[in-house]
Amino acid sequence: MKVERCAIPDVLLIEPARLGDARGFFSEVWSRRSLAAHGLDLPFVQDNHSLSREVGVVRGLHFQRPPSAQGKLVRVVRGAILDVVVDLRAGSPTYGRSEVIELSAANWRQLWVPRGFAHGFATL
């Protein structure tokens, strides 16, 4: 599992390995142990799935205040999106800054969005 920090250091771009053959592939998309080695050690508590059928659909920017704040791991299993995160953490050195990352079924990347960030995406 390859993990790199984005321009906003708390936002992580994660690329799970894919082991493939003629039948398809296998990929470990969440490993507490592997991610903990990169400083992301937290319990996995919820899994959501959304579908946007049309190109140009915009979802977000979503934000939860404490005590309902939550981090999000975002991935795309079909098609592609432009994912946007905005740092809304008061006092953060990157407060107000944003990141835009393309996630797709083809690039197999995932994006870790920490608590305190607004998050949304547009379908490509």
mmCIF file with all atom_site columns, C-alpha atoms in Angstrom:
data_model
loop_
_atom_site.group_PDB
_atom_site.id
_atom_site.type_symbol
_atom_site.label_atom_id
_atom_site.label_alt_id
_atom_site.label_comp_id
_atom_site.label_asym_id
_atom_site.label_entity_id
_atom_site.label_seq_id
_atom_site.pdbx_PDB_ins_code
_atom_site.Cartn_x
_atom_site.Cartn_y
_atom_site.Cartn_z
_atom_site.occupancy
_atom_site.B_iso_or_equiv
_atom_site.pdbx_formal_charge
_atom_site.auth_seq_id
_atom_site.auth_comp_id
_atom_site.auth_asym_id
_atom_site.auth_atom_id
_atom_site.pdbx_PDB_model_num
ATOM 1   C CA . MET A 1 1   ? 0.000   0.000   0.000   1.00 0.00 ? 1   MET A CA 1
ATOM 2   C CA . LYS A 1 2   ? 1.514   3.287   -1.127  1.00 0.00 ? 2   LYS A CA 1
ATOM 3   C CA . VAL A 1 3   ? 0.652   6.363   0.992   1.00 0.00 ? 3   VAL A CA 1
ATOM 4   C CA . GLU A 1 4   ? 1.669   9.944   0.245   1.00 0.00 ? 4   GLU A CA 1
ATOM 5   C CA . ARG A 1 5   ? 0.841   13.237  1.897   1.00 0.00 ? 5   ARG A CA 1
ATOM 6   C CA . CYS A 1 6   ? -0.879  15.911  -0.170  1.00 0.00 ? 6   CYS A CA 1
ATOM 7   C CA . ALA A 1 7   ? -0.043  19.641  -0.097  1.00 0.00 ? 7   ALA A CA 1
ATOM 8   C CA . ILE A 1 8   ? -2.215  19.785  3.030   1.00 0.00 ? 8   ILE A CA 1
ATOM 9   C CA . PRO A 1 9   ? -0.175  17.227  5.030   1.00 0.00 ? 9   PRO A CA 1
ATOM 10  C CA . ASP A 1 10  ? -3.079  15.658  6.958   1.00 0.00 ? 10  ASP A CA 1
ATOM 11  C CA . VAL A 1 11  ? -4.791  14.691  3.696   1.00 0.00 ? 11  VAL A CA 1
ATOM 12  C CA . LEU A 1 12  ? -3.437  11.365  2.432   1.00 0.00 ? 12  LEU A CA 1
ATOM 13  C CA . LEU A 1 13  ? -3.455  9.852   -1.034  1.00 0.00 ? 13  LEU A CA 1
ATOM 14  C CA . ILE A 1 14  ? -3.523  6.064   -0.702  1.00 0.00 ? 14  ILE A CA 1
ATOM 15  C CA . GLU A 1 15  ? -2.854  3.623   -3.512  1.00 0.00 ? 15  GLU A CA 1
ATOM 16  C CA . PRO A 1 16  ? -3.584  0.012   -2.579  1.00 0.00 ? 16  PRO A CA 1
ATOM 17  C CA . ALA A 1 17  ? -1.688  -2.700  -4.426  1.00 0.00 ? 17  ALA A CA 1
ATOM 18  C CA . ARG A 1 18  ? -3.649  -4.747  -6.967  1.00 0.00 ? 18  ARG A CA 1
ATOM 19  C CA . LEU A 1 19  ? -2.668  -8.352  -7.539  1.00 0.00 ? 19  LEU A CA 1
ATOM 20  C CA . GLY A 1 20  ? -4.115  -9.458  -10.851 1.00 0.00 ? 20  GLY A CA 1
ATOM 21  C CA . ASP A 1 21  ? -4.304  -12.383 -13.205 1.00 0.00 ? 21  ASP A CA 1
ATOM 22  C CA . ALA A 1 22  ? -6.581  -13.538 -16.041 1.00 0.00 ? 22  ALA A CA 1
ATOM 23  C CA . ARG A 1 23  ? -9.518  -13.865 -13.614 1.00 0.00 ? 23  ARG A CA 1
ATOM 24  C CA . GLY A 1 24  ? -9.350  -10.268 -12.367 1.00 0.00 ? 24  GLY A CA 1
ATOM 25  C CA . PHE A 1 25  ? -7.605  -8.848  -9.312  1.00 0.00 ? 25  PHE A CA 1
ATOM 26  C CA . PHE A 1 26  ? -7.481  -8.754  -5.521  1.00 0.00 ? 26  PHE A CA 1
ATOM 27  C CA . SER A 1 27  ? -6.766  -5.577  -3.557  1.00 0.00 ? 27  SER A CA 1
ATOM 28  C CA . GLU A 1 28  ? -6.576  -4.924  0.162   1.00 0.00 ? 28  GLU A CA 1
ATOM 29  C CA . VAL A 1 29  ? -8.197  -1.475  0.268   1.00 0.00 ? 29  VAL A CA 1
ATOM 30  C CA . TRP A 1 30  ? -8.166  -1.075  4.063   1.00 0.00 ? 30  TRP A CA 1
ATOM 31  C CA . SER A 1 31  ? -5.513  -2.412  6.415   1.00 0.00 ? 31  SER A CA 1
ATOM 32  C CA . ARG A 1 32  ? -5.396  -0.937  9.901   1.00 0.00 ? 32  ARG A CA 1
ATOM 33  C CA . ARG A 1 33  ? -1.843  -2.230  10.346  1.00 0.00 ? 33  ARG A CA 1
ATOM 34  C CA . SER A 1 34  ? -0.549  -0.838  7.017   1.00 0.00 ? 34  SER A CA 1
ATOM 35  C CA . LEU A 1 35  ? -2.227  2.544   7.481   1.00 0.00 ? 35  LEU A CA 1
ATOM 36  C CA . ALA A 1 36  ? -1.086  2.782   11.123  1.00 0.00 ? 36  ALA A CA 1
ATOM 37  C CA . ALA A 1 37  ? 2.485   2.520   9.818   1.00 0.00 ? 37  ALA A CA 1
ATOM 38  C CA . HIS A 1 38  ? 1.751   5.785   7.971   1.00 0.00 ? 38  HIS A CA 1
ATOM 39  C CA . GLY A 1 39  ? 0.270   7.510   11.033  1.00 0.00 ? 39  GLY A CA 1
ATOM 40  C CA . LEU A 1 40  ? -3.376  6.700   10.316  1.00 0.00 ? 40  LEU A CA 1
ATOM 41  C CA . ASP A 1 41  ? -4.376  4.494   13.264  1.00 0.00 ? 41  ASP A CA 1
ATOM 42  C CA . LEU A 1 42  ? -8.098  4.644   13.896  1.00 0.00 ? 42  LEU A CA 1
ATOM 43  C CA . PRO A 1 43  ? -11.103 2.361   14.173  1.00 0.00 ? 43  PRO A CA 1
ATOM 44  C CA . PHE A 1 44  ? -13.150 1.697   11.053  1.00 0.00 ? 44  PHE A CA 1
ATOM 45  C CA . VAL A 1 45  ? -16.748 2.398   12.107  1.00 0.00 ? 45  VAL A CA 1
ATOM 46  C CA . GLN A 1 46  ? -18.880 2.979   8.999   1.00 0.00 ? 46  GLN A CA 1
ATOM 47  C CA . ASP A 1 47  ? -18.911 2.181   5.267   1.00 0.00 ? 47  ASP A CA 1
ATOM 48  C CA . ASN A 1 48  ? -21.061 4.169   2.803   1.00 0.00 ? 48  ASN A CA 1
ATOM 49  C CA . HIS A 1 49  ? -21.546 3.803   -0.941  1.00 0.00 ? 49  HIS A CA 1
ATOM 50  C CA . SER A 1 50  ? -23.079 6.347   -3.338  1.00 0.00 ? 50  SER A CA 1
ATOM 51  C CA . LEU A 1 51  ? -23.911 6.286   -7.037  1.00 0.00 ? 51  LEU A CA 1
ATOM 52  C CA . SER A 1 52  ? -24.090 9.326   -9.308  1.00 0.00 ? 52  SER A CA 1
ATOM 53  C CA . ARG A 1 53  ? -25.288 8.245   -12.748 1.00 0.00 ? 53  ARG A CA 1
ATOM 54  C CA . GLU A 1 54  ? -24.705 11.446  -14.729 1.00 0.00 ? 54  GLU A CA 1
ATOM 55  C CA . VAL A 1 55  ? -21.506 13.321  -15.596 1.00 0.00 ? 55  VAL A CA 1
ATOM 56  C CA . GLY A 1 56  ? -21.310 16.660  -13.801 1.00 0.00 ? 56  GLY A CA 1
ATOM 57  C CA . VAL A 1 57  ? -23.180 15.657  -10.643 1.00 0.00 ? 57  VAL A CA 1
ATOM 58  C CA . VAL A 1 58  ? -21.835 17.590  -7.645  1.00 0.00 ? 58  VAL A CA 1
ATOM 59  C CA . ARG A 1 59  ? -22.152 16.201  -4.110  1.00 0.00 ? 59  ARG A CA 1
ATOM 60  C CA . GLY A 1 60  ? -21.026 18.231  -1.121  1.00 0.00 ? 60  GLY A CA 1
ATOM 61  C CA . LEU A 1 61  ? -19.340 20.104  0.352   1.00 0.00 ? 61  LEU A CA 1
ATOM 62  C CA . HIS A 1 62  ? -20.243 18.032  3.424   1.00 0.00 ? 62  HIS A CA 1
ATOM 63  C CA . PHE A 1 63  ? -18.980 18.936  6.880   1.00 0.00 ? 63  PHE A CA 1
ATOM 64  C CA . GLN A 1 64  ? -19.751 17.610  10.357  1.00 0.00 ? 64  GLN A CA 1
ATOM 65  C CA . ARG A 1 65  ? -19.118 19.551  13.538  1.00 0.00 ? 65  ARG A CA 1
ATOM 66  C CA . PRO A 1 66  ? -18.017 17.856  16.769  1.00 0.00 ? 66  PRO A CA 1
ATOM 67  C CA . PRO A 1 67  ? -19.194 15.649  18.321  1.00 0.00 ? 67  PRO A CA 1
ATOM 68  C CA . SER A 1 68  ? -20.342 14.247  14.943  1.00 0.00 ? 68  SER A CA 1
ATOM 69  C CA . ALA A 1 69  ? -17.107 15.032  13.093  1.00 0.00 ? 69  ALA A CA 1
ATOM 70  C CA . GLN A 1 70  ? -15.698 12.133  11.117  1.00 0.00 ? 70  GLN A CA 1
ATOM 71  C CA . GLY A 1 71  ? -12.847 11.313  8.793   1.00 0.00 ? 71  GLY A CA 1
ATOM 72  C CA . LYS A 1 72  ? -13.610 9.796   5.403   1.00 0.00 ? 72  LYS A CA 1
ATOM 73  C CA . LEU A 1 73  ? -11.833 7.384   3.112   1.00 0.00 ? 73  LEU A CA 1
ATOM 74  C CA . VAL A 1 74  ? -13.032 8.013   -0.450  1.00 0.00 ? 74  VAL A CA 1
ATOM 75  C CA . ARG A 1 75  ? -12.582 5.736   -3.457  1.00 0.00 ? 75  ARG A CA 1
ATOM 76  C CA . VAL A 1 76  ? -14.183 5.223   -6.856  1.00 0.00 ? 76  VAL A CA 1
ATOM 77  C CA . VAL A 1 77  ? -15.061 1.770   -8.172  1.00 0.00 ? 77  VAL A CA 1
ATOM 78  C CA . ARG A 1 78  ? -16.549 2.889   -11.513 1.00 0.00 ? 78  ARG A CA 1
ATOM 79  C CA . GLY A 1 79  ? -15.861 6.041   -13.512 1.00 0.00 ? 79  GLY A CA 1
ATOM 80  C CA . ALA A 1 80  ? -14.017 9.058   -12.130 1.00 0.00 ? 80  ALA A CA 1
ATOM 81  C CA . ILE A 1 81  ? -14.506 12.090  -9.892  1.00 0.00 ? 81  ILE A CA 1
ATOM 82  C CA . LEU A 1 82  ? -12.765 15.312  -8.979  1.00 0.00 ? 82  LEU A CA 1
ATOM 83  C CA . ASP A 1 83  ? -12.686 15.207  -5.197  1.00 0.00 ? 83  ASP A CA 1
ATOM 84  C CA . VAL A 1 84  ? -12.412 18.470  -3.245  1.00 0.00 ? 84  VAL A CA 1
ATOM 85  C CA . VAL A 1 85  ? -11.438 18.913  0.399   1.00 0.00 ? 85  VAL A CA 1
ATOM 86  C CA . VAL A 1 86  ? -11.311 22.207  2.313   1.00 0.00 ? 86  VAL A CA 1
ATOM 87  C CA . ASP A 1 87  ? -9.555  22.616  5.680   1.00 0.00 ? 87  ASP A CA 1
ATOM 88  C CA . LEU A 1 88  ? -12.063 24.164  8.110   1.00 0.00 ? 88  LEU A CA 1
ATOM 89  C CA . ARG A 1 89  ? -10.074 23.434  11.286  1.00 0.00 ? 89  ARG A CA 1
ATOM 90  C CA . ALA A 1 90  ? -9.870  26.657  13.285  1.00 0.00 ? 90  ALA A CA 1
ATOM 91  C CA . GLY A 1 91  ? -6.255  27.501  14.055  1.00 0.00 ? 91  GLY A CA 1
ATOM 92  C CA . SER A 1 92  ? -4.859  25.088  11.461  1.00 0.00 ? 92  SER A CA 1
ATOM 93  C CA . PRO A 1 93  ? -1.864  26.405  9.475   1.00 0.00 ? 93  PRO A CA 1
ATOM 94  C CA . THR A 1 94  ? -3.719  25.283  6.328   1.00 0.00 ? 94  THR A CA 1
ATOM 95  C CA . TYR A 1 95  ? -7.120  26.721  7.352   1.00 0.00 ? 95  TYR A CA 1
ATOM 96  C CA . GLY A 1 96  ? -9.148  27.665  4.266   1.00 0.00 ? 96  GLY A CA 1
ATOM 97  C CA . ARG A 1 97  ? -6.869  25.831  1.841   1.00 0.00 ? 97  ARG A CA 1
ATOM 98  C CA . SER A 1 98  ? -8.267  23.239  -0.529  1.00 0.00 ? 98  SER A CA 1
ATOM 99  C CA . GLU A 1 99  ? -7.061  20.191  -2.439  1.00 0.00 ? 99  GLU A CA 1
ATOM 100 C CA . VAL A 1 100 ? -8.517  18.815  -5.669  1.00 0.00 ? 100 VAL A CA 1
ATOM 101 C CA . ILE A 1 101 ? -7.658  15.202  -6.488  1.00 0.00 ? 101 ILE A CA 1
ATOM 102 C CA . GLU A 1 102 ? -8.858  12.988  -9.332  1.00 0.00 ? 102 GLU A CA 1
ATOM 103 C CA . LEU A 1 103 ? -9.961  9.572   -8.156  1.00 0.00 ? 103 LEU A CA 1
ATOM 104 C CA . SER A 1 104 ? -11.014 6.888   -10.596 1.00 0.00 ? 104 SER A CA 1
ATOM 105 C CA . ALA A 1 105 ? -11.556 3.185   -11.020 1.00 0.00 ? 105 ALA A CA 1
ATOM 106 C CA . ALA A 1 106 ? -8.550  3.243   -13.357 1.00 0.00 ? 106 ALA A CA 1
ATOM 107 C CA . ASN A 1 107 ? -6.040  4.929   -10.992 1.00 0.00 ? 107 ASN A CA 1
ATOM 108 C CA . TRP A 1 108 ? -7.335  2.983   -7.933  1.00 0.00 ? 108 TRP A CA 1
ATOM 109 C CA . ARG A 1 109 ? -6.329  5.779   -5.572  1.00 0.00 ? 109 ARG A CA 1
ATOM 110 C CA . GLN A 1 110 ? -8.155  6.547   -2.337  1.00 0.00 ? 110 GLN A CA 1
ATOM 111 C CA . LEU A 1 111 ? -8.250  9.820   -0.443  1.00 0.00 ? 111 LEU A CA 1
ATOM 112 C CA . TRP A 1 112 ? -8.162  10.120  3.342   1.00 0.00 ? 112 TRP A CA 1
ATOM 113 C CA . VAL A 1 113 ? -10.121 13.221  4.425   1.00 0.00 ? 113 VAL A CA 1
ATOM 114 C CA . PRO A 1 114 ? -9.513  13.957  8.134   1.00 0.00 ? 114 PRO A CA 1
ATOM 115 C CA . ARG A 1 115 ? -12.020 15.328  10.621  1.00 0.00 ? 115 ARG A CA 1
ATOM 116 C CA . GLY A 1 116 ? -12.485 19.055  10.296  1.00 0.00 ? 116 GLY A CA 1
ATOM 117 C CA . PHE A 1 117 ? -12.508 19.118  6.498   1.00 0.00 ? 117 PHE A CA 1
ATOM 118 C CA . ALA A 1 118 ? -15.415 19.853  4.173   1.00 0.00 ? 118 ALA A CA 1
ATOM 119 C CA . HIS A 1 119 ? -15.622 17.253  1.414   1.00 0.00 ? 119 HIS A CA 1
ATOM 120 C CA . GLY A 1 120 ? -17.358 16.979  -1.948  1.00 0.00 ? 120 GLY A CA 1
ATOM 121 C CA . PHE A 1 121 ? -16.904 15.757  -5.473  1.00 0.00 ? 121 PHE A CA 1
ATOM 122 C CA . ALA A 1 122 ? -18.006 16.202  -9.071  1.00 0.00 ? 122 ALA A CA 1
ATOM 123 C CA . THR A 1 123 ? -18.469 13.242  -11.410 1.00 0.00 ? 123 THR A CA 1
ATOM 124 C CA . LEU A 1 124 ? -16.387 13.143  -14.571 1.00 0.00 ? 124 LEU A CA 1
#
